[in-house]
Amino acid sequence: MFKFVPEMGGMHTMTILWLLLIQFLVLFGETAGAKVPAIIVFGDSSVDAGNNNWIPTIARSNFEPYGRDFKGGKPTGRFSNGRIATDFISEALGLKPIIPAYLDPAYNISDFATGVTFASAGTGYDNATSGVLSVIPFWKELEYYKEYQKKLRAYLGETQADQTISEALHMMSLGTNDFLENYYSFPRSDRSSQFTITQYEDFLIGIARNFIRSLYGLGARKISLGGVPPMGCLPLERATNVMEGNDCNERYNTVALEFNDKLKQLTMELNKELSGIKLVFSNPYYVFMNIIKTPSLFGFEVTSVACCATGVFEMGYACNRNNLLTCSDADKFVFWDAFHPTQKTNSIISNYVVNKVLAEFH
């Protein structure tokens, strides 16, 4: 039987070919994993990493026990015991484990080049919403983004900056405050006398549409439009829903579903209208509701009240480190304060969004 025995030269050639193949696969893997060079974030407290620390507002969380499970146990201005959803998303896409706040002087353009958040806790699509707690209005976040682009071009050069902007994932997460802090506020808000709830939803959709068009005009091509959660199940809303036995406020959840349907429709319309755009709808509603309805499947024990203080009304300054009622293990709780999820909940929701919605970007 003929048996091929490669000569040393042949073996040497094969070794080189194998090395070249491995090098190619490594380079290909790096390129494939670097489809998103940066994450750029707009929105409210769900994605604010501390911008509100640097403006005159009571909507802050830069004190204990906020951040107690963050690296180093330090409060950063994130409305959670640890990281928020966009931090987890950044890490999942192969970028850094946290996205810094644009107004934080501890960071500069070299940090922001791979991720930055312009978000402000308490804001909404509607300018009137940001006025309630004197926070950064949504339009101002866009102005900060324009300023950021100038800094990025000076740092990277025109060509690389433009490429980074077009390939970066731009994320929007807001809307809850427009309804709970503004439209449904007590005493009755101006917006509820001006609009029916359906009209107000459409009013907000118009603002979202114009904002996305503005992002597109500034070079953004990859955009995630975030939906609103089951806002009727937030501990604060359950606590005030006395007539229904402190269960979820179904009226608010119905509004959330209606508004999310309109956001989804908006993504379909703009994908047809704007050439070259990849606009996706990141909807946290159903995964969040699954966690609330079947907490044990996710390792949670408490859904109706939050970890901080009594877990019923407290957030911001009312959530203080000296309250003896604050839980010892936040991982057992879906909510950290009466309005915001724990780090564990953020991790589960972001993992769902990355795998189900953002997969095409990485």
GROMACS .gro file of C-alpha atoms in nm:
model
  362
    1MET     CA    1   0.000   0.000   0.000
    2PHE     CA    2   0.127   0.339  -0.096
    3LYS     CA    3   0.183   0.555   0.208
    4PHE     CA    4   0.247   0.927   0.180
    5VAL     CA    5   0.512   1.053   0.418
    6PRO     CA    6   0.551   1.430   0.389
    7GLU     CA    7   0.899   1.562   0.361
    8MET     CA    8   1.020   1.815   0.613
    9GLY     CA    9   0.965   2.089   0.356
   10GLY     CA   10   0.602   1.979   0.312
   11MET     CA   11   0.548   1.972   0.686
   12HIS     CA   12   0.699   2.317   0.712
   13THR     CA   13   0.465   2.446   0.443
   14MET     CA   14   0.163   2.291   0.614
   15THR     CA   15   0.265   2.445   0.945
   16ILE     CA   16   0.287   2.787   0.784
   17LEU     CA   17  -0.052   2.738   0.619
   18TRP     CA   18  -0.206   2.640   0.953
   19LEU     CA   19  -0.054   2.943   1.123
   20LEU     CA   20  -0.182   3.169   0.847
   21LEU     CA   21  -0.529   3.014   0.877
   22ILE     CA   22  -0.533   3.062   1.256
   23GLN     CA   23  -0.414   3.422   1.215
   24PHE     CA   24  -0.688   3.483   0.958
   25LEU     CA   25  -0.955   3.338   1.191
   26VAL     CA   26  -0.830   3.550   1.481
   27LEU     CA   27  -0.834   3.864   1.267
   28PHE     CA   28  -1.175   3.774   1.128
   29GLY     CA   29  -1.305   3.715   1.480
   30GLU     CA   30  -1.173   4.052   1.595
   31THR     CA   31  -1.334   4.224   1.299
   32ALA     CA   32  -1.662   4.040   1.348
   33GLY     CA   33  -1.662   4.127   1.717
   34ALA     CA   34  -1.588   4.493   1.649
   35LYS     CA   35  -1.898   4.572   1.445
   36VAL     CA   36  -2.002   4.817   1.715
   37PRO     CA   37  -1.706   5.039   1.812
   38ALA     CA   38  -1.909   5.247   2.059
   39ILE     CA   39  -2.245   5.272   2.236
   40ILE     CA   40  -2.406   5.614   2.255
   41VAL     CA   41  -2.699   5.648   2.494
   42PHE     CA   42  -2.991   5.888   2.530
   43GLY     CA   43  -3.272   5.870   2.783
   44ASP     CA   44  -3.380   5.882   3.147
   45SER     CA   45  -3.285   5.719   3.480
   46SER     CA   46  -3.291   5.372   3.324
   47VAL     CA   47  -2.967   5.466   3.144
   48ASP     CA   48  -2.830   5.767   3.337
   49ALA     CA   49  -2.484   5.684   3.475
   50GLY     CA   50  -2.450   6.005   3.674
   51ASN     CA   51  -2.516   6.309   3.455
   52ASN     CA   52  -2.763   6.440   3.714
   53ASN     CA   53  -2.481   6.458   3.969
   54TRP     CA   54  -2.362   6.766   3.784
   55ILE     CA   55  -2.685   6.965   3.749
   56PRO     CA   56  -2.902   7.132   4.016
   57THR     CA   57  -3.178   6.876   4.070
   58ILE     CA   58  -3.310   6.654   4.347
   59ALA     CA   59  -3.327   6.362   4.100
   60ARG     CA   60  -2.996   6.211   4.212
   61SER     CA   61  -2.860   5.885   4.343
   62ASN     CA   62  -2.493   5.961   4.410
   63PHE     CA   63  -2.508   5.846   4.772
   64GLU     CA   64  -2.537   5.519   4.963
   65PRO     CA   65  -2.699   5.270   4.951
   66TYR     CA   66  -2.713   5.330   4.572
   67GLY     CA   67  -2.416   5.159   4.411
   68ARG     CA   68  -2.345   4.934   4.707
   69ASP     CA   69  -2.300   4.635   4.470
   70PHE     CA   70  -2.115   4.839   4.207
   71LYS     CA   71  -1.742   4.772   4.170
   72GLY     CA   72  -1.577   4.931   4.473
   73GLY     CA   73  -1.918   4.974   4.638
   74LYS     CA   74  -1.943   5.334   4.528
   75PRO     CA   75  -2.256   5.530   4.438
   76THR     CA   76  -2.215   5.670   4.085
   77GLY     CA   77  -2.548   5.832   4.009
   78ARG     CA   78  -2.692   5.513   3.860
   79PHE     CA   79  -3.040   5.444   4.000
   80SER     CA   80  -2.956   5.091   4.107
   81ASN     CA   81  -2.756   4.892   4.358
   82GLY     CA   82  -2.505   4.825   4.080
   83ARG     CA   83  -2.481   4.837   3.703
   84ILE     CA   84  -2.760   4.938   3.467
   85ALA     CA   85  -2.877   4.771   3.146
   86THR     CA   86  -2.655   4.968   2.906
   87ASP     CA   87  -2.345   4.873   3.109
   88PHE     CA   88  -2.427   4.506   3.057
   89ILE     CA   89  -2.503   4.562   2.688
   90SER     CA   90  -2.169   4.736   2.638
   91GLU     CA   91  -1.983   4.444   2.793
   92ALA     CA   92  -2.185   4.189   2.594
   93LEU     CA   93  -2.089   4.364   2.269
   94GLY     CA   94  -1.721   4.334   2.357
   95LEU     CA   95  -1.675   4.690   2.481
   96LYS     CA   96  -1.608   4.817   2.834
   97PRO     CA   97  -1.813   4.702   3.136
   98ILE     CA   98  -1.952   5.047   3.214
   99ILE     CA   99  -2.067   5.342   3.003
  100PRO     CA  100  -1.965   5.675   3.160
  101ALA     CA  101  -2.178   5.986   3.197
  102TYR     CA  102  -2.092   6.269   2.959
  103LEU     CA  103  -2.097   6.538   3.229
  104ASP     CA  104  -1.872   6.345   3.469
  105PRO     CA  105  -1.538   6.534   3.481
  106ALA     CA  106  -1.357   6.212   3.577
  107TYR     CA  107  -1.384   6.105   3.212
  108ASN     CA  108  -1.275   6.261   2.884
  109ILE     CA  109  -1.308   6.199   2.510
  110SER     CA  110  -1.067   5.904   2.518
  111ASP     CA  111  -1.316   5.730   2.751
  112PHE     CA  112  -1.622   5.849   2.560
  113ALA     CA  113  -1.485   5.730   2.224
  114THR     CA  114  -1.611   5.377   2.296
  115GLY     CA  115  -1.923   5.465   2.492
  116VAL     CA  116  -2.103   5.758   2.649
  117THR     CA  117  -2.443   5.834   2.797
  118PHE     CA  118  -2.617   6.172   2.776
  119ALA     CA  119  -2.918   6.042   2.972
  120SER     CA  120  -3.076   6.233   3.258
  121ALA     CA  121  -3.289   6.077   3.533
  122GLY     CA  122  -3.638   6.227   3.534
  123THR     CA  123  -3.643   6.334   3.171
  124GLY     CA  124  -3.880   6.230   2.892
  125TYR     CA  125  -3.964   6.294   2.529
  126ASP     CA  126  -4.181   6.588   2.638
  127ASN     CA  127  -3.996   6.905   2.746
  128ALA     CA  128  -4.260   6.954   3.016
  129THR     CA  129  -4.152   6.626   3.175
  130SER     CA  130  -3.793   6.740   3.224
  131GLY     CA  131  -3.925   7.058   3.384
  132VAL     CA  132  -4.092   6.867   3.670
  133LEU     CA  133  -3.761   6.788   3.841
  134SER     CA  134  -3.541   7.042   3.656
  135VAL     CA  135  -3.338   6.783   3.468
  136ILE     CA  136  -3.178   6.776   3.123
  137PRO     CA  137  -3.446   6.795   2.851
  138PHE     CA  138  -3.430   6.545   2.566
  139TRP     CA  139  -3.339   6.812   2.308
  140LYS     CA  140  -3.041   6.913   2.523
  141GLU     CA  141  -2.911   6.555   2.513
  142LEU     CA  142  -2.897   6.593   2.136
  143GLU     CA  143  -2.702   6.919   2.174
  144TYR     CA  144  -2.452   6.740   2.397
  145TYR     CA  145  -2.421   6.473   2.128
  146LYS     CA  146  -2.334   6.737   1.866
  147GLU     CA  147  -2.069   6.872   2.103
  148TYR     CA  148  -1.941   6.517   2.154
  149GLN     CA  149  -1.909   6.466   1.778
  150LYS     CA  150  -1.683   6.772   1.752
  151LYS     CA  151  -1.463   6.637   2.032
  152LEU     CA  152  -1.456   6.294   1.869
  153ARG     CA  153  -1.344   6.438   1.535
  154ALA     CA  154  -1.067   6.631   1.706
  155TYR     CA  155  -0.961   6.314   1.889
  156LEU     CA  156  -0.989   6.053   1.612
  157GLY     CA  157  -0.973   6.262   1.298
  158GLU     CA  158  -1.263   6.325   1.060
  159THR     CA  159  -1.258   5.991   0.876
  160GLN     CA  160  -1.231   5.760   1.177
  161ALA     CA  161  -1.480   5.966   1.378
  162ASP     CA  162  -1.736   5.952   1.098
  163GLN     CA  163  -1.686   5.576   1.070
  164THR     CA  164  -1.724   5.534   1.448
  165ILE     CA  165  -2.048   5.737   1.445
  166SER     CA  166  -2.198   5.540   1.156
  167GLU     CA  167  -2.108   5.204   1.313
  168ALA     CA  168  -2.182   5.294   1.675
  169LEU     CA  169  -2.499   5.166   1.839
  170HIS     CA  170  -2.719   5.458   1.941
  171MET     CA  171  -2.962   5.362   2.217
  172MET     CA  172  -3.275   5.545   2.334
  173SER     CA  173  -3.450   5.450   2.660
  174LEU     CA  174  -3.723   5.679   2.794
  175GLY     CA  175  -4.097   5.744   2.803
  176THR     CA  176  -4.205   5.617   3.146
  177ASN     CA  177  -4.163   5.959   3.309
  178ASP     CA  178  -4.381   6.122   3.045
  179PHE     CA  179  -4.674   5.917   3.170
  180LEU     CA  180  -4.613   5.867   3.541
  181GLU     CA  181  -4.431   6.187   3.632
  182ASN     CA  182  -4.614   6.416   3.393
  183TYR     CA  183  -4.943   6.305   3.234
  184TYR     CA  184  -5.080   6.110   3.531
  185SER     CA  185  -4.927   6.332   3.800
  186PHE     CA  186  -5.129   6.472   4.087
  187PRO     CA  187  -5.255   6.741   4.091
  188ARG     CA  188  -5.366   6.705   3.731
  189SER     CA  189  -5.102   6.806   3.478
  190ASP     CA  190  -5.143   7.052   3.194
  191ARG     CA  191  -5.083   6.769   2.946
  192SER     CA  192  -5.379   6.564   3.072
  193SER     CA  193  -5.607   6.862   3.016
  194GLN     CA  194  -5.460   6.929   2.670
  195PHE     CA  195  -5.453   6.571   2.538
  196THR     CA  196  -5.642   6.245   2.570
  197ILE     CA  197  -5.400   5.965   2.654
  198THR     CA  198  -5.409   5.845   2.291
  199GLN     CA  199  -5.330   6.196   2.168
  200TYR     CA  200  -5.046   6.226   2.417
  201GLU     CA  201  -4.896   5.896   2.301
  202ASP     CA  202  -4.906   6.027   1.942
  203PHE     CA  203  -4.751   6.357   2.057
  204LEU     CA  204  -4.458   6.165   2.210
  205ILE     CA  205  -4.424   5.946   1.901
  206GLY     CA  206  -4.385   6.262   1.692
  207ILE     CA  207  -4.097   6.375   1.916
  208ALA     CA  208  -3.933   6.032   1.893
  209ARG     CA  209  -3.967   6.040   1.514
  210ASN     CA  210  -3.798   6.380   1.486
  211PHE     CA  211  -3.522   6.278   1.728
  212ILE     CA  212  -3.435   5.968   1.524
  213ARG     CA  213  -3.437   6.172   1.204
  214SER     CA  214  -3.197   6.416   1.373
  215LEU     CA  215  -2.966   6.131   1.477
  216TYR     CA  216  -2.975   6.001   1.121
  217GLY     CA  217  -2.888   6.348   0.991
  218LEU     CA  218  -2.588   6.351   1.224
  219GLY     CA  219  -2.457   6.024   1.079
  220ALA     CA  220  -2.612   5.759   1.307
  221ARG     CA  221  -2.713   5.442   1.121
  222LYS     CA  222  -2.754   5.181   1.397
  223ILE     CA  223  -3.026   5.280   1.642
  224SER     CA  224  -3.214   5.094   1.916
  225LEU     CA  225  -3.544   5.251   2.017
  226GLY     CA  226  -3.636   5.129   2.364
  227GLY     CA  227  -3.990   5.055   2.476
  228VAL     CA  228  -4.139   5.123   2.817
  229PRO     CA  229  -4.168   4.853   3.087
  230PRO     CA  230  -4.490   4.736   3.258
  231MET     CA  231  -4.500   5.065   3.447
  232GLY     CA  232  -4.816   4.975   3.634
  233CYS     CA  233  -4.616   4.710   3.824
  234LEU     CA  234  -4.356   4.947   3.968
  235PRO     CA  235  -4.374   4.932   4.350
  236LEU     CA  236  -4.473   5.299   4.371
  237GLU     CA  237  -4.769   5.244   4.139
  238ARG     CA  238  -4.875   4.928   4.320
  239ALA     CA  239  -4.860   5.109   4.654
  240THR     CA  240  -5.098   5.377   4.530
  241ASN     CA  241  -5.331   5.127   4.360
  242VAL     CA  242  -5.528   5.071   4.681
  243MET     CA  243  -5.862   5.014   4.505
  244GLU     CA  244  -5.722   4.702   4.336
  245GLY     CA  245  -5.553   4.558   4.643
  246ASN     CA  246  -5.208   4.699   4.560
  247ASP     CA  247  -5.184   4.484   4.251
  248CYS     CA  248  -5.033   4.613   3.924
  249ASN     CA  249  -5.214   4.914   3.782
  250GLU     CA  250  -5.357   4.762   3.464
  251ARG     CA  251  -5.453   5.099   3.318
  252TYR     CA  252  -5.088   5.204   3.316
  253ASN     CA  253  -4.980   4.868   3.173
  254THR     CA  254  -5.236   4.903   2.894
  255VAL     CA  255  -5.092   5.245   2.809
  256ALA     CA  256  -4.742   5.094   2.807
  257LEU     CA  257  -4.854   4.826   2.560
  258GLU     CA  258  -5.030   5.081   2.336
  259PHE     CA  259  -4.728   5.311   2.336
  260ASN     CA  260  -4.489   5.024   2.264
  261ASP     CA  261  -4.703   4.920   1.966
  262LYS     CA  262  -4.672   5.273   1.830
  263LEU     CA  263  -4.295   5.274   1.884
  264LYS     CA  264  -4.269   4.944   1.698
  265GLN     CA  265  -4.475   5.088   1.412
  266LEU     CA  266  -4.245   5.391   1.409
  267THR     CA  267  -3.938   5.169   1.363
  268MET     CA  268  -4.098   5.002   1.061
  269GLU     CA  269  -4.190   5.337   0.904
  270LEU     CA  270  -3.846   5.493   0.954
  271ASN     CA  271  -3.664   5.186   0.825
  272LYS     CA  272  -3.850   5.240   0.497
  273GLU     CA  273  -3.805   5.617   0.497
  274LEU     CA  274  -3.435   5.652   0.588
  275SER     CA  275  -3.193   5.485   0.348
  276GLY     CA  276  -2.922   5.272   0.510
  277ILE     CA  277  -3.061   5.290   0.862
  278LYS     CA  278  -3.085   4.985   1.090
  279LEU     CA  279  -3.346   5.082   1.346
  280VAL     CA  280  -3.463   4.816   1.592
  281PHE     CA  281  -3.727   4.818   1.863
  282SER     CA  282  -3.593   4.694   2.198
  283ASN     CA  283  -3.899   4.602   2.399
  284PRO     CA  284  -3.840   4.520   2.769
  285TYR     CA  285  -4.211   4.482   2.851
  286TYR     CA  286  -4.266   4.107   2.817
  287VAL     CA  287  -3.940   3.984   2.971
  288PHE     CA  288  -3.992   4.229   3.259
  289MET     CA  289  -4.350   4.105   3.306
  290ASN     CA  290  -4.231   3.744   3.302
  291ILE     CA  291  -3.989   3.826   3.583
  292ILE     CA  292  -4.267   3.992   3.784
  293LYS     CA  293  -4.521   3.713   3.726
  294THR     CA  294  -4.284   3.417   3.771
  295PRO     CA  295  -4.001   3.551   3.991
  296SER     CA  296  -3.885   3.212   4.116
  297LEU     CA  297  -3.787   3.107   3.764
  298PHE     CA  298  -3.530   3.388   3.768
  299GLY     CA  299  -3.417   3.342   4.127
  300PHE     CA  300  -3.618   3.626   4.279
  301GLU     CA  301  -3.830   3.617   4.593
  302VAL     CA  302  -3.987   3.966   4.612
  303THR     CA  303  -4.163   4.156   4.331
  304SER     CA  304  -4.422   4.388   4.488
  305VAL     CA  305  -4.189   4.597   4.705
  306ALA     CA  306  -3.832   4.717   4.654
  307CYS     CA  307  -3.513   4.648   4.847
  308CYS     CA  308  -3.454   5.002   4.968
  309ALA     CA  309  -3.624   5.124   5.290
  310THR     CA  310  -3.989   5.013   5.305
  311GLY     CA  311  -3.972   4.940   4.931
  312VAL     CA  312  -4.302   5.115   4.872
  313PHE     CA  313  -4.248   5.485   4.808
  314GLU     CA  314  -3.876   5.550   4.839
  315MET     CA  315  -3.635   5.653   4.565
  316GLY     CA  316  -3.361   5.913   4.540
  317TYR     CA  317  -3.299   6.095   4.867
  318ALA     CA  318  -3.574   5.897   5.043
  319CYS     CA  319  -3.366   5.585   4.983
  320ASN     CA  320  -3.097   5.640   5.244
  321ARG     CA  321  -2.833   5.410   5.388
  322ASN     CA  322  -2.951   5.449   5.747
  323ASN     CA  323  -3.292   5.296   5.692
  324LEU     CA  324  -3.293   4.971   5.888
  325LEU     CA  325  -3.558   4.819   5.661
  326THR     CA  326  -3.332   4.812   5.353
  327CYS     CA  327  -3.277   4.452   5.244
  328SER     CA  328  -2.944   4.277   5.287
  329ASP     CA  329  -2.952   4.083   4.956
  330ALA     CA  330  -3.075   4.286   4.658
  331ASP     CA  331  -3.049   3.981   4.429
  332LYS     CA  332  -3.370   3.848   4.585
  333PHE     CA  333  -3.559   4.161   4.476
  334VAL     CA  334  -3.679   4.257   4.128
  335PHE     CA  335  -3.675   4.626   4.226
  336TRP     CA  336  -3.403   4.823   4.400
  337ASP     CA  337  -3.611   5.130   4.483
  338ALA     CA  338  -3.979   5.203   4.423
  339PHE     CA  339  -3.914   5.292   4.057
  340HIS     CA  340  -3.596   5.116   3.943
  341PRO     CA  341  -3.482   4.754   3.898
  342THR     CA  342  -3.194   4.589   4.075
  343GLN     CA  343  -2.864   4.513   3.905
  344LYS     CA  344  -2.973   4.149   3.868
  345THR     CA  345  -3.295   4.249   3.691
  346ASN     CA  346  -3.100   4.486   3.466
  347SER     CA  347  -2.866   4.200   3.377
  348ILE     CA  348  -3.151   3.964   3.281
  349ILE     CA  349  -3.333   4.224   3.071
  350SER     CA  350  -3.017   4.341   2.893
  351ASN     CA  351  -2.918   3.980   2.817
  352TYR     CA  352  -3.259   3.925   2.659
  353VAL     CA  353  -3.230   4.243   2.449
  354VAL     CA  354  -2.877   4.156   2.334
  355ASN     CA  355  -2.973   3.805   2.224
  356LYS     CA  356  -3.318   3.875   2.080
  357VAL     CA  357  -3.287   4.224   1.934
  358LEU     CA  358  -2.929   4.347   1.911
  359ALA     CA  359  -2.780   4.020   1.779
  360GLU     CA  360  -2.756   4.160   1.425
  361PHE     CA  361  -2.520   4.431   1.548
  362HIS     CA  362  -2.251   4.198   1.686
   0.00000   0.00000   0.00000
